[in-house]
Short mmCIF file of C-alpha atoms in Angstrom, two decimals:
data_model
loop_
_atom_site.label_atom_id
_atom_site.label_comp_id
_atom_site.label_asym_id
_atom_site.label_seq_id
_atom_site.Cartn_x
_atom_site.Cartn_y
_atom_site.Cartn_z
CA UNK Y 314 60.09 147.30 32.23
CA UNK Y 315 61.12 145.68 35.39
CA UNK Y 316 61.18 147.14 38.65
CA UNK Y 317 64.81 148.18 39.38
CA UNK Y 318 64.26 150.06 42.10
CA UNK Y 319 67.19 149.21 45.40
CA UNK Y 320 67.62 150.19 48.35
CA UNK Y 321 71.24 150.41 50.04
CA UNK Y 322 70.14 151.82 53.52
CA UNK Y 323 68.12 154.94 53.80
CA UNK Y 324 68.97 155.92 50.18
CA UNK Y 325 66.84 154.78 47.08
CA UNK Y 326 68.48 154.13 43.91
CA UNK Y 327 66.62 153.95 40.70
CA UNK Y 328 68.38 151.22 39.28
CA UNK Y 329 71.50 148.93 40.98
CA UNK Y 330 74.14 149.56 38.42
CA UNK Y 331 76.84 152.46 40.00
CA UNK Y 332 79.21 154.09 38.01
CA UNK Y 333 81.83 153.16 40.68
CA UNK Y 334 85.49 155.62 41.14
CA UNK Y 335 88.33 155.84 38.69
CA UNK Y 336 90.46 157.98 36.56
CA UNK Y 337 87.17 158.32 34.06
CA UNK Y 338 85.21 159.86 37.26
CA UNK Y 339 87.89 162.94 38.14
CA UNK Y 340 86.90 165.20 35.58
CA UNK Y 341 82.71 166.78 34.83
CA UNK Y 342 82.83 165.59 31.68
CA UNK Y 343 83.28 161.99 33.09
CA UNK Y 344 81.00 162.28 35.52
CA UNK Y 345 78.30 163.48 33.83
CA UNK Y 346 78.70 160.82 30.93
CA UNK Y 347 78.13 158.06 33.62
CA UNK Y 348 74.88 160.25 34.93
CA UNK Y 349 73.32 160.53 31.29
CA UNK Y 350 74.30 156.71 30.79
CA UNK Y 351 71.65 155.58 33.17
CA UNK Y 352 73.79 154.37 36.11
CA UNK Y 353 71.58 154.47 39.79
CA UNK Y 354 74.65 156.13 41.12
CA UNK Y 355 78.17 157.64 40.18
CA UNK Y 356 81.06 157.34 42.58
CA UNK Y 357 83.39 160.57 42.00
CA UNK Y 358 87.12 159.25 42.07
CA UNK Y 359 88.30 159.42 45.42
CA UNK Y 360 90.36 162.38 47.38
CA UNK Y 361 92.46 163.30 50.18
CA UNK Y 362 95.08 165.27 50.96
CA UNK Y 363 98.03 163.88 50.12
CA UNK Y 364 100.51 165.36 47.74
CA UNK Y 365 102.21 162.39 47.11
CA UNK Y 366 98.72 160.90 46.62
CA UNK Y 367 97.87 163.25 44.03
CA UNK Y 368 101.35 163.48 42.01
CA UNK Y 369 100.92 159.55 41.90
CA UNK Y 370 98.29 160.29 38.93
CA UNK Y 371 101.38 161.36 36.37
CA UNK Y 372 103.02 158.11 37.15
CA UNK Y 373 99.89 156.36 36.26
CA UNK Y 374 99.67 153.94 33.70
CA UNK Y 375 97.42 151.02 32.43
CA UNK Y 376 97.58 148.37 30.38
CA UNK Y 377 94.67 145.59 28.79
CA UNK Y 378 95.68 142.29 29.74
CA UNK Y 379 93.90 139.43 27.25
CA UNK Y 380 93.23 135.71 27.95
CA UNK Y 381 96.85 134.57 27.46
CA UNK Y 382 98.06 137.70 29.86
CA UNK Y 383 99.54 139.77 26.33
CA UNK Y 384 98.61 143.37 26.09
CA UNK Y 385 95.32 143.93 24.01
CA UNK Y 386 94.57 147.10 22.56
CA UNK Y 387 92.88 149.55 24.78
CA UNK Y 388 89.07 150.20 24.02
CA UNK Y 389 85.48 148.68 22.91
CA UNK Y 390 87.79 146.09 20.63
CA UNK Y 391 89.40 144.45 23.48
CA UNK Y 392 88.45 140.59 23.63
CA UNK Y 393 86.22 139.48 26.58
CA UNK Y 394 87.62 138.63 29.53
CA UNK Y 395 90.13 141.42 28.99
CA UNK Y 396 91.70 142.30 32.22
CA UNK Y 397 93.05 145.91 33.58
CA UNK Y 398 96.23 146.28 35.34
CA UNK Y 399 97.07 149.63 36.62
CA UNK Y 400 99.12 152.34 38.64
CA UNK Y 401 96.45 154.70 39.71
CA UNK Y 402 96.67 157.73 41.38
CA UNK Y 403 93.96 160.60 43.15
CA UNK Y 404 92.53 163.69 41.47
CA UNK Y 405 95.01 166.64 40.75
CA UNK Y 406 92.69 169.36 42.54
CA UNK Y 407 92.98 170.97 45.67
CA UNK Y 408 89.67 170.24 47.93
CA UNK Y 409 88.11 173.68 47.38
CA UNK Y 410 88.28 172.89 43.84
CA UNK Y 411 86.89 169.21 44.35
CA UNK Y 412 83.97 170.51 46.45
CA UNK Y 413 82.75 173.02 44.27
CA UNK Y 414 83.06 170.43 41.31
CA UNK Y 415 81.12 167.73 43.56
CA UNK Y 416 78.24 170.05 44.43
CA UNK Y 417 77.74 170.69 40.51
CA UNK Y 418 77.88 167.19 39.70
CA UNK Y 419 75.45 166.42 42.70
CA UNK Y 420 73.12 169.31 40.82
CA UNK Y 421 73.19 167.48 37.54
CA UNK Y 422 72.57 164.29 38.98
CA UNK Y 423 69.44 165.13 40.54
CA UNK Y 424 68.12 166.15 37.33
CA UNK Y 425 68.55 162.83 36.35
CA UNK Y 426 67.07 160.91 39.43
CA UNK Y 427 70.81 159.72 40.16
CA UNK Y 428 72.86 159.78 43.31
CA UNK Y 429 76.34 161.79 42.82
CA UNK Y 430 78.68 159.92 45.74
CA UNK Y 431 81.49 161.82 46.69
CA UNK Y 432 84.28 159.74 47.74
CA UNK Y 433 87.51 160.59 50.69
CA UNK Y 434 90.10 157.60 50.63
CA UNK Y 435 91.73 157.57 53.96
CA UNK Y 436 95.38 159.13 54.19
CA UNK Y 437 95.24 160.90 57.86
CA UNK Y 438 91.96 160.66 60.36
CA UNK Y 439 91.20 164.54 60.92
CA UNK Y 440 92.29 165.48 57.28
CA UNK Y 441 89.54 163.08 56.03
CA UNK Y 442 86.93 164.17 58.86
CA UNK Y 443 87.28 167.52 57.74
CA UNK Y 444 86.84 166.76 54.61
CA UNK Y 445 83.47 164.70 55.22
CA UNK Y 446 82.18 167.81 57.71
CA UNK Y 447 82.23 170.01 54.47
CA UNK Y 448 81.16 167.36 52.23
CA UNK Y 449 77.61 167.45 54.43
CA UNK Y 450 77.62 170.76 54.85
CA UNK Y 451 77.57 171.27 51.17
CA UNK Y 452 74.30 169.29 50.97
CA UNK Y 453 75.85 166.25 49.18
CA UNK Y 454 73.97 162.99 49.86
CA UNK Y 455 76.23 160.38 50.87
CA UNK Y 456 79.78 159.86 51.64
CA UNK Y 457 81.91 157.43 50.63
CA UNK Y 458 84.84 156.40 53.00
CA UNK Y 459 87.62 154.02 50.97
CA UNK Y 460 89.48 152.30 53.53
CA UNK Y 461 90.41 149.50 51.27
CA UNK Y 462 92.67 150.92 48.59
CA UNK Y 463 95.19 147.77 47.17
CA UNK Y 464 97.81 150.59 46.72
CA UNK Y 465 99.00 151.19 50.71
CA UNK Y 466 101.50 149.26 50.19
CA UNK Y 467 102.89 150.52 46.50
CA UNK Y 468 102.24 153.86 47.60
CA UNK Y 469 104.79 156.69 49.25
CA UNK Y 470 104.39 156.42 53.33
CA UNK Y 471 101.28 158.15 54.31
CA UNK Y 472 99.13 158.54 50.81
CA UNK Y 473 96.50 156.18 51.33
CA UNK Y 474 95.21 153.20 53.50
CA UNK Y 475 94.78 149.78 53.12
CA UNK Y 476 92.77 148.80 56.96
CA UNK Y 477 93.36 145.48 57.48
CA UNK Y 478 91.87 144.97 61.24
CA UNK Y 479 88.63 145.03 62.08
CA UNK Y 480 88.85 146.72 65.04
CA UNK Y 481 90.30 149.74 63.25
CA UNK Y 482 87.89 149.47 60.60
CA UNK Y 483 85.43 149.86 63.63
CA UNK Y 484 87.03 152.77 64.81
CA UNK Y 485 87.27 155.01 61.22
CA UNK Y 486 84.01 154.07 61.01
CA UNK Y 487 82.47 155.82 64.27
CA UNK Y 488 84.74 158.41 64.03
CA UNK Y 489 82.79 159.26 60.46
CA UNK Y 490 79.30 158.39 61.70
CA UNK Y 491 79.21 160.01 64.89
CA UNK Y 492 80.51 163.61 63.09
CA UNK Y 493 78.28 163.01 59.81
CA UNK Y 494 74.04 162.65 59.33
CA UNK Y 495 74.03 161.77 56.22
CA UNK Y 496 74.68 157.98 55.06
CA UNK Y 497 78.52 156.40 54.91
CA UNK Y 498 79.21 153.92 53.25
CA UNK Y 499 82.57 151.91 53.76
CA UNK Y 500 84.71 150.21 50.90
CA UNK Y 501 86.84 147.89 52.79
CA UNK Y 502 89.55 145.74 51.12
CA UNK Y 503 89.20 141.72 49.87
CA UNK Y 504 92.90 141.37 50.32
CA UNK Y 505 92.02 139.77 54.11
CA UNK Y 506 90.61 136.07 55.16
CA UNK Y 507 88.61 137.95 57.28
CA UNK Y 508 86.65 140.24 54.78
CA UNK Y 509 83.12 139.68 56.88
CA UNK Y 510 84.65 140.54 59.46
CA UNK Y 511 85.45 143.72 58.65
CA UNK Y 512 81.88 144.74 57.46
CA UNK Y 513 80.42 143.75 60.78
CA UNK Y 514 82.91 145.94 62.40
CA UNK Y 515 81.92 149.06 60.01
CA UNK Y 516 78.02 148.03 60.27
CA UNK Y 517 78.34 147.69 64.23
CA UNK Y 518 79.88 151.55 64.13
CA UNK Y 519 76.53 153.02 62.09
CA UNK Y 520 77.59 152.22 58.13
CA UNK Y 521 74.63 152.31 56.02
CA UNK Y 522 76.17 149.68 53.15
CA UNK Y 523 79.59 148.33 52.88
CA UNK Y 524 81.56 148.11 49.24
CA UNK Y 525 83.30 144.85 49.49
CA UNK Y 526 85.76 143.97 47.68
CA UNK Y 527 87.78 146.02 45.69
CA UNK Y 528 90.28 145.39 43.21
CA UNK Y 529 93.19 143.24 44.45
CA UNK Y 530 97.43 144.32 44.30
CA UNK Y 531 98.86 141.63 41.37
CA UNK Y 532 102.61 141.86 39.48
CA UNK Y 533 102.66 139.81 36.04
CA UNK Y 534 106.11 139.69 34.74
CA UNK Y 535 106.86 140.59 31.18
CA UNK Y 536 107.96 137.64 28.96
CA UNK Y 537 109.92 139.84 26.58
CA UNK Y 538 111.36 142.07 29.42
CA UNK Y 539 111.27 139.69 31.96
CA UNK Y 540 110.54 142.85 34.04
CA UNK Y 541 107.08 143.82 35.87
CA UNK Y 542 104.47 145.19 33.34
CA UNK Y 543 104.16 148.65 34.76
CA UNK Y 544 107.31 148.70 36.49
CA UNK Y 545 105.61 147.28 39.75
CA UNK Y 546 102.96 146.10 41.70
CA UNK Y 547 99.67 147.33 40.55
CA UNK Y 548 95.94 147.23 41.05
CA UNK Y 549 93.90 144.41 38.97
CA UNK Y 550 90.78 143.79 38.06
CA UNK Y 551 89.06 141.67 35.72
CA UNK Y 552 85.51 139.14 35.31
CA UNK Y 553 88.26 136.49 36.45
CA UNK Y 554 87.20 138.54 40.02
CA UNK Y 555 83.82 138.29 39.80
CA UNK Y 556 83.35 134.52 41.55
CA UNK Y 557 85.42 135.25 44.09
CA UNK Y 558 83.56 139.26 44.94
CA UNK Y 559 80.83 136.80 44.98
CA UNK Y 560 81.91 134.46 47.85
CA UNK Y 561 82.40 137.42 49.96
CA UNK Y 562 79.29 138.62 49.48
CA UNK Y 563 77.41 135.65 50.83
CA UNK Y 564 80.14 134.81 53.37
CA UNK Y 565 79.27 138.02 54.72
CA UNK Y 566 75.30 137.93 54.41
CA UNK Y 567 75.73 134.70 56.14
CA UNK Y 568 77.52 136.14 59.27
CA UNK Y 569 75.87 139.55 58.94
CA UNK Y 570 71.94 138.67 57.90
CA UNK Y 571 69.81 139.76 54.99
CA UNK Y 572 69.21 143.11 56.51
CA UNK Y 573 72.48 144.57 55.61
CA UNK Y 574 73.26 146.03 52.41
CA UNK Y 575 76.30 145.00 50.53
CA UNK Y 576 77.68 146.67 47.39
CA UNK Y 577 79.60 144.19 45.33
CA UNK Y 578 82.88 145.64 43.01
CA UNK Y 579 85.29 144.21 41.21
CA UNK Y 580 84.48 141.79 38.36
CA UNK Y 581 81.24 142.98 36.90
CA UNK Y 582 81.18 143.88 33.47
CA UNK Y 583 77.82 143.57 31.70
CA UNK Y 584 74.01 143.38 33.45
CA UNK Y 585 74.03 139.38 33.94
CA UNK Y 586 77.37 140.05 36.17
CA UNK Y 587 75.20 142.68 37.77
CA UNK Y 588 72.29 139.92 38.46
CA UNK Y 589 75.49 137.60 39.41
CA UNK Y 590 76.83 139.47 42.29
CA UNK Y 591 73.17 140.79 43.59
CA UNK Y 592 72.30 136.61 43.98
CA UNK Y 593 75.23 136.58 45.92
CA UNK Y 594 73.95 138.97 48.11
CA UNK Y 595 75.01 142.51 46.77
CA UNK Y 596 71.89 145.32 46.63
CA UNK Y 597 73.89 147.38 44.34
CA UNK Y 598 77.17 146.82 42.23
CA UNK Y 599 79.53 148.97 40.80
CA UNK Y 600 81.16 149.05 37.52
CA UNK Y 601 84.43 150.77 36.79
CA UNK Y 602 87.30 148.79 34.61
CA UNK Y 603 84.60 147.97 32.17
CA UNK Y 604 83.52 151.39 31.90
CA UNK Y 605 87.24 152.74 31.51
CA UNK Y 606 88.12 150.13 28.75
CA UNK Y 607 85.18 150.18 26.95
CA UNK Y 608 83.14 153.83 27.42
CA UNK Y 609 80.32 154.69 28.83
CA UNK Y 610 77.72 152.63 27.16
CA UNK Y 611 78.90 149.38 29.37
CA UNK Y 612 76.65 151.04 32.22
CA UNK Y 613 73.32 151.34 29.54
CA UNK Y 614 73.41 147.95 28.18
CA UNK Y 615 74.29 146.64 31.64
CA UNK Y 616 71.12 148.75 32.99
CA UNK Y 617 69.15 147.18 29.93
CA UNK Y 618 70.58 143.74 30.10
CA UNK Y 619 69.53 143.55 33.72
CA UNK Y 620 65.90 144.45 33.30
CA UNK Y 621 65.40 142.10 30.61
CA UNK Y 622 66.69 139.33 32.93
CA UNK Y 623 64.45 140.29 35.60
CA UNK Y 624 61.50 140.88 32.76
CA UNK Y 625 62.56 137.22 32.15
CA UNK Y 626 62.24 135.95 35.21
CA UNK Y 627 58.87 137.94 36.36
CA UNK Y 628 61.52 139.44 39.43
CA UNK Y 629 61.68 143.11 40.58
CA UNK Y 630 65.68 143.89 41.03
CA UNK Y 631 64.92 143.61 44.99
CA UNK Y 632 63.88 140.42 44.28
CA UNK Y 633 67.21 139.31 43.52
CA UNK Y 634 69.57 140.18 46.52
CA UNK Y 635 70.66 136.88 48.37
CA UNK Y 636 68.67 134.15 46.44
CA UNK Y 637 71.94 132.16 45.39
CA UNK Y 638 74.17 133.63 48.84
CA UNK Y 639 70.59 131.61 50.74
CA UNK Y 640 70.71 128.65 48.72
CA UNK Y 641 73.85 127.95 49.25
CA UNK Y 642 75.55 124.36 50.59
CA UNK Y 643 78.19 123.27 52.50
CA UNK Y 644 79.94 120.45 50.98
CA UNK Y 645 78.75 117.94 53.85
CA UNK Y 646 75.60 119.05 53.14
CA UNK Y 647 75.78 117.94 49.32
CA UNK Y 648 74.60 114.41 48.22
CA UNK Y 649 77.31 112.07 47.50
CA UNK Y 650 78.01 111.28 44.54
CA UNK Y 651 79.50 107.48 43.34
CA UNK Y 652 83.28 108.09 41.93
CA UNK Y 653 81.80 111.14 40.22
CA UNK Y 654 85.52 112.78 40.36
CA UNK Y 655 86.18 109.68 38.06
CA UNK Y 656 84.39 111.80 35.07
CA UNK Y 657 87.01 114.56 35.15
CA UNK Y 658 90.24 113.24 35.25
CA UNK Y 659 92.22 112.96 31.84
CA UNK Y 660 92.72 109.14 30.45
CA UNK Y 661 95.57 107.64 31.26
CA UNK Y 662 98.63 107.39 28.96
CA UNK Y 663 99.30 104.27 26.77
CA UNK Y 664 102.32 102.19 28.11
CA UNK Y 665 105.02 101.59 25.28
#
């Protein structure tokens, strides 16, 4: 076996591949499925504590999106490319109940050389650092602060955040690193030109990794309806993403330098994605569509499917992170090419 061994700050993970948050990551059962599939790391669904936030979750809804945009049935028999839209909302629980659930979790992971990430998606600033005090001082690992939900907008006033400046992203940030010892990482949004930009901002305020860029807000109308699908706006995600997760992630190892470590989400859906985004500069990636759709074997064959690439190639996982983000060209700096656009243009139409 290849070496699969990352590193996303101080923290080791045995493998790249994280289970990352959704509705499949509230309950133990969930989260221990991801664990005993072999993922480097699960990513509990986030919380905070909102009420609107949580009664969100019984208006969610999701539906499988195929090729031609038509709904596809949900599960391992949906075509490739299948894409998720979705109203999501936050765990039911009250925190107390969340905690005690995390610690367990946290627990079972360790038996299984895993990192259990609990996860606080930014409603209000002292709720949340509350929240992360007892989060440490339970003796989890890591934190995970979402400032980059798509939903702020969709949402009732005050559930969750979508942080679209840098300079605020700079300020959440300190205000979680300078309270916390353990690691935080930040998942910031890719709804923003200015995407590296906001990593420097939470890497200049102590981040250990930032999760860039999560899953975008879309509508698609209904051709039968001619209403929304859903209702409404929603959160989607697809391996339509996965080019453009990529871009960020070397437009922000160019500005921020190999030293930093990126997590890449949205788009990934099998181990060669995994390899995909980690060339583009990402030290870990995160599943969680996939897994939803499909079950809990998408993280195993995507673990297995990336060491046999790296077997392939004689490359540790390490080995990996920034090769394609380095080589990468401007278009001035490309060779020209003779009339080469000449090769993909249809032929002209026949004159009566």
């Amino acid at each position: 076996m290849a070496d699969l061994r990352v590193q996303v700050g101080r923290t080791t993970l045995k493998n790249p591949v994280i289970a990352a948050p959704g509705e499949h990551l509230i309950d133990a059962a969930g989260i221990r499925s991801a664990i005993l599939a072999g993922a480097g790391a699960v990513v509990g669904k986030s919380i905070n504590e909102s009420q609107v936030a949580k009664s969100q979750l019984r208006r969610a809804e999701y539906v499988a999106l195929g090729p031609d945009w038509t709904e596809v049935p949900w599960g391992p028999s949906a075509p490739a490319g299948t894409t998720v839209l979705s109203r999501s909302g936050l765990p039911p629980m009250e925190f107390d109940a969340w905690l005690a659930q995390a610690m367990a979790m946290d627990m079972f992971a360790r038996g299984h050389d895993c990192l259990f990430v609990p996860s606080i998606i930014l409603a209000a600033e002292e709720p949340a650092l509350d929240m992360a005090r007892r989060i440490e001082a339970a003796g989890l690992r890591v934190l995970e602060f979402n400032i980059g939900t798509p939903y702020a907008s969709e949402a009732a006033k005050g559930a969750v955040s979508t942080v679209l400046s840098p300079e605020r992203v700079g300020a959440l940030t300190r205000m979680m690193t300078e309270a916390l010892g353990i690691p935080v990482w930040i998942k910031i949004t890719g709804q923003s030109e200015r995407v590296p930009d906001l990593a420097a901002a939470a890497f200049a305020n102590g981040a250990e990794s930032v999760i860039m860029a999560g899953r975008a807000l879309g509508m698609l109308p209904d051709l039968e309806t001619q209403a929304p699908l859903l209702s409404t706006s929603g959160g989607i995600g697809g391996s339509w993403n996965l080019p453009l997760t990529c871009h960020w992630l070397a437009n922000s190892r160019a500005v921020l330098g190999a030293d930093r470590d990126l997590i890449g989400i949205n788009g990934a859906t099998n181990g060669q994605d995994v390899a995909r985004m980690m060339l583009a500069g990402a030290s870990a990636v995160g599943m969680a569509s996939e897994v939803m759709l499909r079950g809990w074997q998408v993280l195993s064959q995507a673990v297995t499917d990336l060491d046999a690439y790296c077997e392939a190639k004689s490359q540790s996982a390490r080995d990996l992170v920034g090769r394609a983000a380095d080589a990468r060209k401007r278009f001035a700096d490309v060779p020209e090419l003779h009339e080469r656009w000449r090769d993909y243009i249809p032929a002209p139409l026949a004159s009566e």
